[in-house]
Amino acid sequence: MALALVLVVLLAAVAAAREAHGYVAYNTSAGTVAGLLNVHLVPHSHDDVGWLKTVDQYYVGSNNSIQGACVMNTLDSVVDALARDPGRKFVVAEQAFFQRWWVEKSPQIQAIVHKLVDSGQLEFINGGWCMHDEAATHYIDMIDQTTLGHRVIKKQFNKTPRAGWQIDPFGHSAVQAYLLGTELGFDSVHFARIDYQDRAKRKDDKGLEVIWQGSRTFGSSSQIFTNAFPIHYSPPDGFSFEVLNDMTPVQDDPLLFDTNVEQRVNDFVSAAIAQANVTRTNHIMWTMGDDFNYQYAESWFRNMDRLIHYVNKDGRVHALYSTPSIYTDAKHASNESWPLKQDDYFPYADSTNAYWTGYFTSRPTFKGYVRMLSGYYLAARQIEFLVGGSFTSSLEDALGIAQHHDAVSGTAKQHTTDDYSKRLALGASQVHNFLLQKCFGDKALLVFQTK
């Protein structure tokens, strides 16, 4: 009888707890708050336009024995997750992937994406065809690949990216600050890879964020707000929520074991204060993502929803979904005085005697091929304008991909570099065949093809 009574009491307690817990409407809509440390969570996935796998393999998710990565899954999953909660945000950089995905989508999905872009939930940053290298590229090629991406964004969404997002190239040129920054209309540029000694000193001086004057000749007109991350472009330790990785989720269900909201909030506050100690103003950025993340986006957003909700209830610091544009606006509004930088972030070293300078000359034949076809493409565009029609699009796409920081740099796997070369050759062949036909007619083209 006593055992039965205890069982009834326990069942009643469980039922009460279940009823009390139930559905939790997480508050993710908060903006910045004056007087508190604001932690800007910027959800992103860094998607290399070829590296260990080819660009198409990365897009469709094939050859996963090399690396489990599928950008198509990421974009599908992110759009679904954003549509569930208007407070969530995400940033997209590489248009070589996004445009592959966009043309496959139904009008209904495209309408959803338009709504997400218009509301600011989905923001295009950088906006080029790729995230170009800044050492082995020619400035004309950097401009062309950026123009290609910006052109399609403007056509499809009537938007122009505001923020530079060069998070992975191996060092940074002052040309990026003014020619591919200020001159593009960017009001900020953000990146991760700077020399480890430079980073350590800047953390001590609270000088990671600077005004970068890319040209002494153009002076203040070439200046741009620049944010070098205190760590890599991943979150602080313990706050990566990629579904198949070893992670500690935010567990707030009292009916399950390992409830850890208090501990996770304490961890969050500690990490935020540590970063605030090396950053000016009461605004810090957490880059919530890494290479080819968000293939199951809900894993990230579910945990970030809970963090934002419970951290803000705690009240010691303030967390919010953000983007580089929102973050930069908050920085400018603070009226802080920033250090001035006038030179490059070259060379890049990530530890003692580990200088990333070999790629300046590695794979010289491929570098030469890219440069040669760049000039060929420039001449072909002029002819294209004079004679009408469109016959350079394949070469334009291939050259845009080739400017990627693992392509012309020579840091991709051999089979990926072969794929880059194949794309360039096919694009050049298309241009060559068109010019032969225009100049000499169908007979010349037939002779050329049969030799």
mmCIF file of C-alpha atoms in Angstrom, residues 194-416:
data_model
loop_
_atom_site.group_PDB
_atom_site.id
_atom_site.type_symbol
_atom_site.label_atom_id
_atom_site.label_comp_id
_atom_site.label_asym_id
_atom_site.label_seq_id
_atom_site.Cartn_x
_atom_site.Cartn_y
_atom_site.Cartn_z
ATOM 1 C CA ILE A 194 46.744 37.141 -39.077
ATOM 2 C CA ASP A 195 50.230 36.409 -37.756
ATOM 3 C CA TYR A 196 50.100 34.737 -34.343
ATOM 4 C CA GLN A 197 52.519 37.278 -32.816
ATOM 5 C CA ASP A 198 50.576 40.179 -34.276
ATOM 6 C CA ARG A 199 47.349 38.733 -32.867
ATOM 7 C CA ALA A 200 48.851 38.301 -29.396
ATOM 8 C CA LYS A 201 50.063 41.894 -29.296
ATOM 9 C CA ARG A 202 46.782 43.242 -30.610
ATOM 10 C CA LYS A 203 44.867 41.309 -27.963
ATOM 11 C CA ASP A 204 47.059 42.878 -25.283
ATOM 12 C CA ASP A 205 46.470 46.360 -26.753
ATOM 13 C CA LYS A 206 42.795 45.811 -27.591
ATOM 14 C CA GLY A 207 43.847 46.497 -31.162
ATOM 15 C CA LEU A 208 42.301 43.605 -33.095
ATOM 16 C CA GLU A 209 39.722 46.002 -34.538
ATOM 17 C CA VAL A 210 41.231 48.908 -36.449
ATOM 18 C CA ILE A 211 40.612 51.481 -39.107
ATOM 19 C CA TRP A 212 42.554 50.096 -42.060
ATOM 20 C CA GLN A 213 43.789 52.736 -44.492
ATOM 21 C CA GLY A 214 44.559 50.727 -47.585
ATOM 22 C CA SER A 215 46.196 53.524 -49.552
ATOM 23 C CA ARG A 216 48.363 56.365 -48.322
ATOM 24 C CA THR A 217 47.665 58.137 -51.611
ATOM 25 C CA PHE A 218 43.892 58.146 -51.164
ATOM 26 C CA GLY A 219 44.120 58.673 -47.410
ATOM 27 C CA SER A 220 40.909 58.696 -45.414
ATOM 28 C CA SER A 221 38.798 57.860 -48.475
ATOM 29 C CA SER A 222 40.427 54.406 -48.512
ATOM 30 C CA GLN A 223 39.684 53.619 -44.845
ATOM 31 C CA ILE A 224 37.499 50.769 -43.647
ATOM 32 C CA PHE A 225 36.593 49.308 -40.252
ATOM 33 C CA THR A 226 38.473 46.026 -39.904
ATOM 34 C CA ASN A 227 37.767 43.187 -37.495
ATOM 35 C CA ALA A 228 40.453 40.530 -36.957
ATOM 36 C CA PHE A 229 38.971 37.708 -34.900
ATOM 37 C CA PRO A 230 40.592 36.878 -31.533
ATOM 38 C CA ILE A 231 40.493 33.173 -32.439
ATOM 39 C CA HIS A 232 39.749 31.314 -35.671
ATOM 40 C CA TYR A 233 36.419 31.761 -37.483
ATOM 41 C CA SER A 234 34.876 29.105 -35.229
ATOM 42 C CA PRO A 235 33.026 29.754 -31.943
ATOM 43 C CA PRO A 236 34.723 29.745 -28.534
ATOM 44 C CA ASP A 237 35.483 26.276 -27.194
ATOM 45 C CA GLY A 238 32.368 24.370 -26.227
ATOM 46 C CA PHE A 239 29.923 26.313 -28.385
ATOM 47 C CA SER A 240 30.060 24.441 -31.687
ATOM 48 C CA PHE A 241 26.791 22.619 -32.323
ATOM 49 C CA GLU A 242 27.429 20.728 -35.573
ATOM 50 C CA VAL A 243 25.232 17.661 -35.311
ATOM 51 C CA LEU A 244 27.831 14.912 -35.789
ATOM 52 C CA ASN A 245 30.576 16.615 -33.788
ATOM 53 C CA ASP A 246 31.379 16.082 -30.126
ATOM 54 C CA MET A 247 29.320 18.831 -28.510
ATOM 55 C CA THR A 248 27.530 19.754 -25.298
ATOM 56 C CA PRO A 249 23.982 20.800 -26.189
ATOM 57 C CA VAL A 250 21.942 23.167 -24.054
ATOM 58 C CA GLN A 251 19.642 20.737 -22.218
ATOM 59 C CA ASP A 252 16.693 22.436 -20.503
ATOM 60 C CA ASP A 253 14.173 19.598 -20.145
ATOM 61 C CA PRO A 254 13.839 18.783 -16.403
ATOM 62 C CA LEU A 255 12.439 15.344 -17.244
ATOM 63 C CA LEU A 256 15.717 14.301 -18.874
ATOM 64 C CA PHE A 257 19.092 13.656 -17.307
ATOM 65 C CA ASP A 258 21.992 16.095 -17.741
ATOM 66 C CA THR A 259 19.992 19.309 -17.464
ATOM 67 C CA ASN A 260 22.724 21.927 -17.807
ATOM 68 C CA VAL A 261 21.225 25.367 -18.467
ATOM 69 C CA GLU A 262 22.941 27.004 -15.493
ATOM 70 C CA GLN A 263 26.341 25.566 -16.424
ATOM 71 C CA ARG A 264 25.988 26.470 -20.090
ATOM 72 C CA VAL A 265 25.006 30.042 -19.201
ATOM 73 C CA ASN A 266 27.989 30.323 -16.858
ATOM 74 C CA ASP A 267 30.291 28.987 -19.593
ATOM 75 C CA PHE A 268 28.838 31.502 -22.045
ATOM 76 C CA VAL A 269 29.305 34.442 -19.686
ATOM 77 C CA SER A 270 32.901 33.425 -18.892
ATOM 78 C CA ALA A 271 33.830 33.122 -22.581
ATOM 79 C CA ALA A 272 32.132 36.435 -23.377
ATOM 80 C CA ILE A 273 33.954 38.306 -20.611
ATOM 81 C CA ALA A 274 37.284 36.794 -21.690
ATOM 82 C CA GLN A 275 36.767 38.114 -25.230
ATOM 83 C CA ALA A 276 35.514 41.479 -23.952
ATOM 84 C CA ASN A 277 38.830 41.889 -22.133
ATOM 85 C CA VAL A 278 40.651 42.046 -25.496
ATOM 86 C CA THR A 279 37.999 44.034 -27.391
ATOM 87 C CA ARG A 280 37.007 47.699 -27.396
ATOM 88 C CA THR A 281 33.396 48.743 -26.689
ATOM 89 C CA ASN A 282 30.663 46.582 -25.187
ATOM 90 C CA HIS A 283 30.091 44.675 -28.447
ATOM 91 C CA ILE A 284 31.859 41.424 -29.336
ATOM 92 C CA MET A 285 31.307 38.991 -32.224
ATOM 93 C CA TRP A 286 31.120 35.207 -32.016
ATOM 94 C CA THR A 287 31.446 33.487 -35.396
ATOM 95 C CA MET A 288 29.018 30.593 -34.965
ATOM 96 C CA GLY A 289 30.164 28.115 -37.582
ATOM 97 C CA ASP A 290 33.131 26.503 -39.290
ATOM 98 C CA ASP A 291 33.998 24.624 -42.495
ATOM 99 C CA PHE A 292 30.926 23.124 -44.196
ATOM 100 C CA ASN A 293 28.715 23.384 -41.128
ATOM 101 C CA TYR A 294 24.907 23.649 -40.797
ATOM 102 C CA GLN A 295 24.210 20.548 -42.877
ATOM 103 C CA TYR A 296 21.553 19.995 -40.235
ATOM 104 C CA ALA A 297 21.031 23.635 -39.297
ATOM 105 C CA GLU A 298 18.416 23.019 -36.605
ATOM 106 C CA SER A 299 21.126 21.549 -34.365
ATOM 107 C CA TRP A 300 22.868 24.930 -34.337
ATOM 108 C CA PHE A 301 19.789 27.120 -34.161
ATOM 109 C CA ARG A 302 18.059 25.063 -31.453
ATOM 110 C CA ASN A 303 21.046 25.490 -29.156
ATOM 111 C CA MET A 304 21.588 29.156 -30.016
ATOM 112 C CA ASP A 305 17.880 29.841 -29.395
ATOM 113 C CA ARG A 306 18.254 28.394 -25.912
ATOM 114 C CA LEU A 307 21.501 30.218 -25.214
ATOM 115 C CA ILE A 308 20.032 33.580 -26.213
ATOM 116 C CA HIS A 309 16.884 32.940 -24.179
ATOM 117 C CA TYR A 310 18.573 31.802 -20.966
ATOM 118 C CA VAL A 311 21.608 34.110 -21.132
ATOM 119 C CA ASN A 312 19.300 37.108 -21.443
ATOM 120 C CA LYS A 313 17.137 35.854 -18.574
ATOM 121 C CA ASP A 314 20.318 35.582 -16.500
ATOM 122 C CA GLY A 315 21.114 39.218 -17.298
ATOM 123 C CA ARG A 316 24.879 39.383 -16.770
ATOM 124 C CA VAL A 317 25.554 39.755 -20.502
ATOM 125 C CA HIS A 318 23.256 40.098 -23.501
ATOM 126 C CA ALA A 319 23.172 37.705 -26.483
ATOM 127 C CA LEU A 320 21.566 38.247 -29.871
ATOM 128 C CA TYR A 321 21.452 36.880 -33.396
ATOM 129 C CA SER A 322 23.469 39.243 -35.550
ATOM 130 C CA THR A 323 25.282 39.826 -38.836
ATOM 131 C CA PRO A 324 28.490 41.707 -39.707
ATOM 132 C CA SER A 325 26.361 44.695 -40.762
ATOM 133 C CA ILE A 326 24.498 44.841 -37.441
ATOM 134 C CA TYR A 327 27.777 44.421 -35.574
ATOM 135 C CA THR A 328 29.499 47.182 -37.547
ATOM 136 C CA ASP A 329 26.588 49.572 -37.001
ATOM 137 C CA ALA A 330 26.878 48.958 -33.253
ATOM 138 C CA LYS A 331 30.621 49.590 -33.353
ATOM 139 C CA HIS A 332 30.213 52.864 -35.246
ATOM 140 C CA ALA A 333 27.449 53.987 -32.875
ATOM 141 C CA SER A 334 29.833 53.629 -29.930
ATOM 142 C CA ASN A 335 31.981 56.551 -31.190
ATOM 143 C CA GLU A 336 35.095 54.655 -30.146
ATOM 144 C CA SER A 337 38.560 55.772 -31.224
ATOM 145 C CA TRP A 338 40.248 53.018 -33.270
ATOM 146 C CA PRO A 339 43.922 52.324 -34.020
ATOM 147 C CA LEU A 340 45.014 53.147 -37.580
ATOM 148 C CA LYS A 341 46.702 50.510 -39.765
ATOM 149 C CA GLN A 342 48.305 51.387 -43.111
ATOM 150 C CA ASP A 343 50.170 48.248 -44.225
ATOM 151 C CA ASP A 344 49.458 44.615 -45.135
ATOM 152 C CA TYR A 345 48.709 41.618 -42.931
ATOM 153 C CA PHE A 346 51.516 39.691 -44.659
ATOM 154 C CA PRO A 347 53.267 37.362 -44.185
ATOM 155 C CA TYR A 348 51.014 35.019 -42.216
ATOM 156 C CA ALA A 349 52.424 32.591 -39.657
ATOM 157 C CA ASP A 350 50.338 30.495 -37.282
ATOM 158 C CA SER A 351 53.241 29.356 -35.067
ATOM 159 C CA THR A 352 57.013 29.684 -34.710
ATOM 160 C CA ASN A 353 58.757 29.439 -38.106
ATOM 161 C CA ALA A 354 55.488 28.326 -39.745
ATOM 162 C CA TYR A 355 55.142 30.978 -42.430
ATOM 163 C CA TRP A 356 52.464 30.451 -45.064
ATOM 164 C CA THR A 357 54.522 31.887 -47.924
ATOM 165 C CA GLY A 358 55.186 28.877 -50.148
ATOM 166 C CA TYR A 359 51.841 29.356 -51.861
ATOM 167 C CA PHE A 360 53.102 32.625 -53.358
ATOM 168 C CA THR A 361 54.874 30.461 -55.972
ATOM 169 C CA SER A 362 53.436 26.925 -55.659
ATOM 170 C CA ARG A 363 51.908 25.316 -58.771
ATOM 171 C CA PRO A 364 53.436 27.981 -61.053
ATOM 172 C CA THR A 365 52.046 26.393 -64.224
ATOM 173 C CA PHE A 366 48.498 26.661 -62.938
ATOM 174 C CA LYS A 367 49.114 30.229 -61.785
ATOM 175 C CA GLY A 368 50.395 31.052 -65.266
ATOM 176 C CA TYR A 369 47.395 29.376 -66.902
ATOM 177 C CA VAL A 370 44.980 31.432 -64.824
ATOM 178 C CA ARG A 371 46.826 34.644 -65.658
ATOM 179 C CA MET A 372 46.963 33.851 -69.381
ATOM 180 C CA LEU A 373 43.239 33.075 -69.587
ATOM 181 C CA SER A 374 42.457 36.175 -67.562
ATOM 182 C CA GLY A 375 43.931 38.281 -70.366
ATOM 183 C CA TYR A 376 42.153 36.153 -72.963
ATOM 184 C CA TYR A 377 38.849 36.674 -71.163
ATOM 185 C CA LEU A 378 39.409 40.430 -71.002
ATOM 186 C CA ALA A 379 39.954 40.592 -74.774
ATOM 187 C CA ALA A 380 37.000 38.274 -75.457
ATOM 188 C CA ARG A 381 34.647 40.470 -73.451
ATOM 189 C CA GLN A 382 35.513 43.438 -75.624
ATOM 190 C CA ILE A 383 34.738 41.426 -78.758
ATOM 191 C CA GLU A 384 31.557 40.144 -77.107
ATOM 192 C CA PHE A 385 30.436 43.724 -76.573
ATOM 193 C CA LEU A 386 31.143 44.658 -80.200
ATOM 194 C CA VAL A 387 29.549 41.652 -81.926
ATOM 195 C CA GLY A 388 26.730 40.977 -79.457
ATOM 196 C CA GLY A 389 25.683 37.679 -77.955
ATOM 197 C CA SER A 390 27.072 35.901 -74.916
ATOM 198 C CA PHE A 391 29.911 33.413 -75.211
ATOM 199 C CA THR A 392 32.179 34.128 -72.232
ATOM 200 C CA SER A 393 29.966 32.928 -69.365
ATOM 201 C CA SER A 394 31.684 29.538 -68.935
ATOM 202 C CA LEU A 395 35.129 31.122 -68.853
ATOM 203 C CA GLU A 396 33.843 33.820 -66.504
ATOM 204 C CA ASP A 397 32.556 31.143 -64.113
ATOM 205 C CA ALA A 398 35.784 29.129 -64.303
ATOM 206 C CA LEU A 399 37.973 32.174 -63.694
ATOM 207 C CA GLY A 400 35.752 33.258 -60.814
ATOM 208 C CA ILE A 401 36.196 29.858 -59.170
ATOM 209 C CA ALA A 402 39.940 29.899 -59.878
ATOM 210 C CA GLN A 403 40.461 33.009 -57.719
ATOM 211 C CA HIS A 404 39.426 31.013 -54.622
ATOM 212 C CA HIS A 405 42.017 31.008 -51.838
ATOM 213 C CA ASP A 406 42.669 27.279 -52.356
ATOM 214 C CA ALA A 407 42.712 27.471 -56.165
ATOM 215 C CA VAL A 408 45.154 29.964 -57.697
ATOM 216 C CA SER A 409 47.041 29.762 -54.403
ATOM 217 C CA GLY A 410 47.957 26.153 -55.251
ATOM 218 C CA THR A 411 46.786 24.743 -51.905
ATOM 219 C CA ALA A 412 44.081 22.357 -53.164
ATOM 220 C CA LYS A 413 44.458 18.618 -53.755
ATOM 221 C CA GLN A 414 45.778 17.578 -57.168
ATOM 222 C CA HIS A 415 42.448 16.200 -58.402
ATOM 223 C CA THR A 416 40.789 19.488 -57.414
#
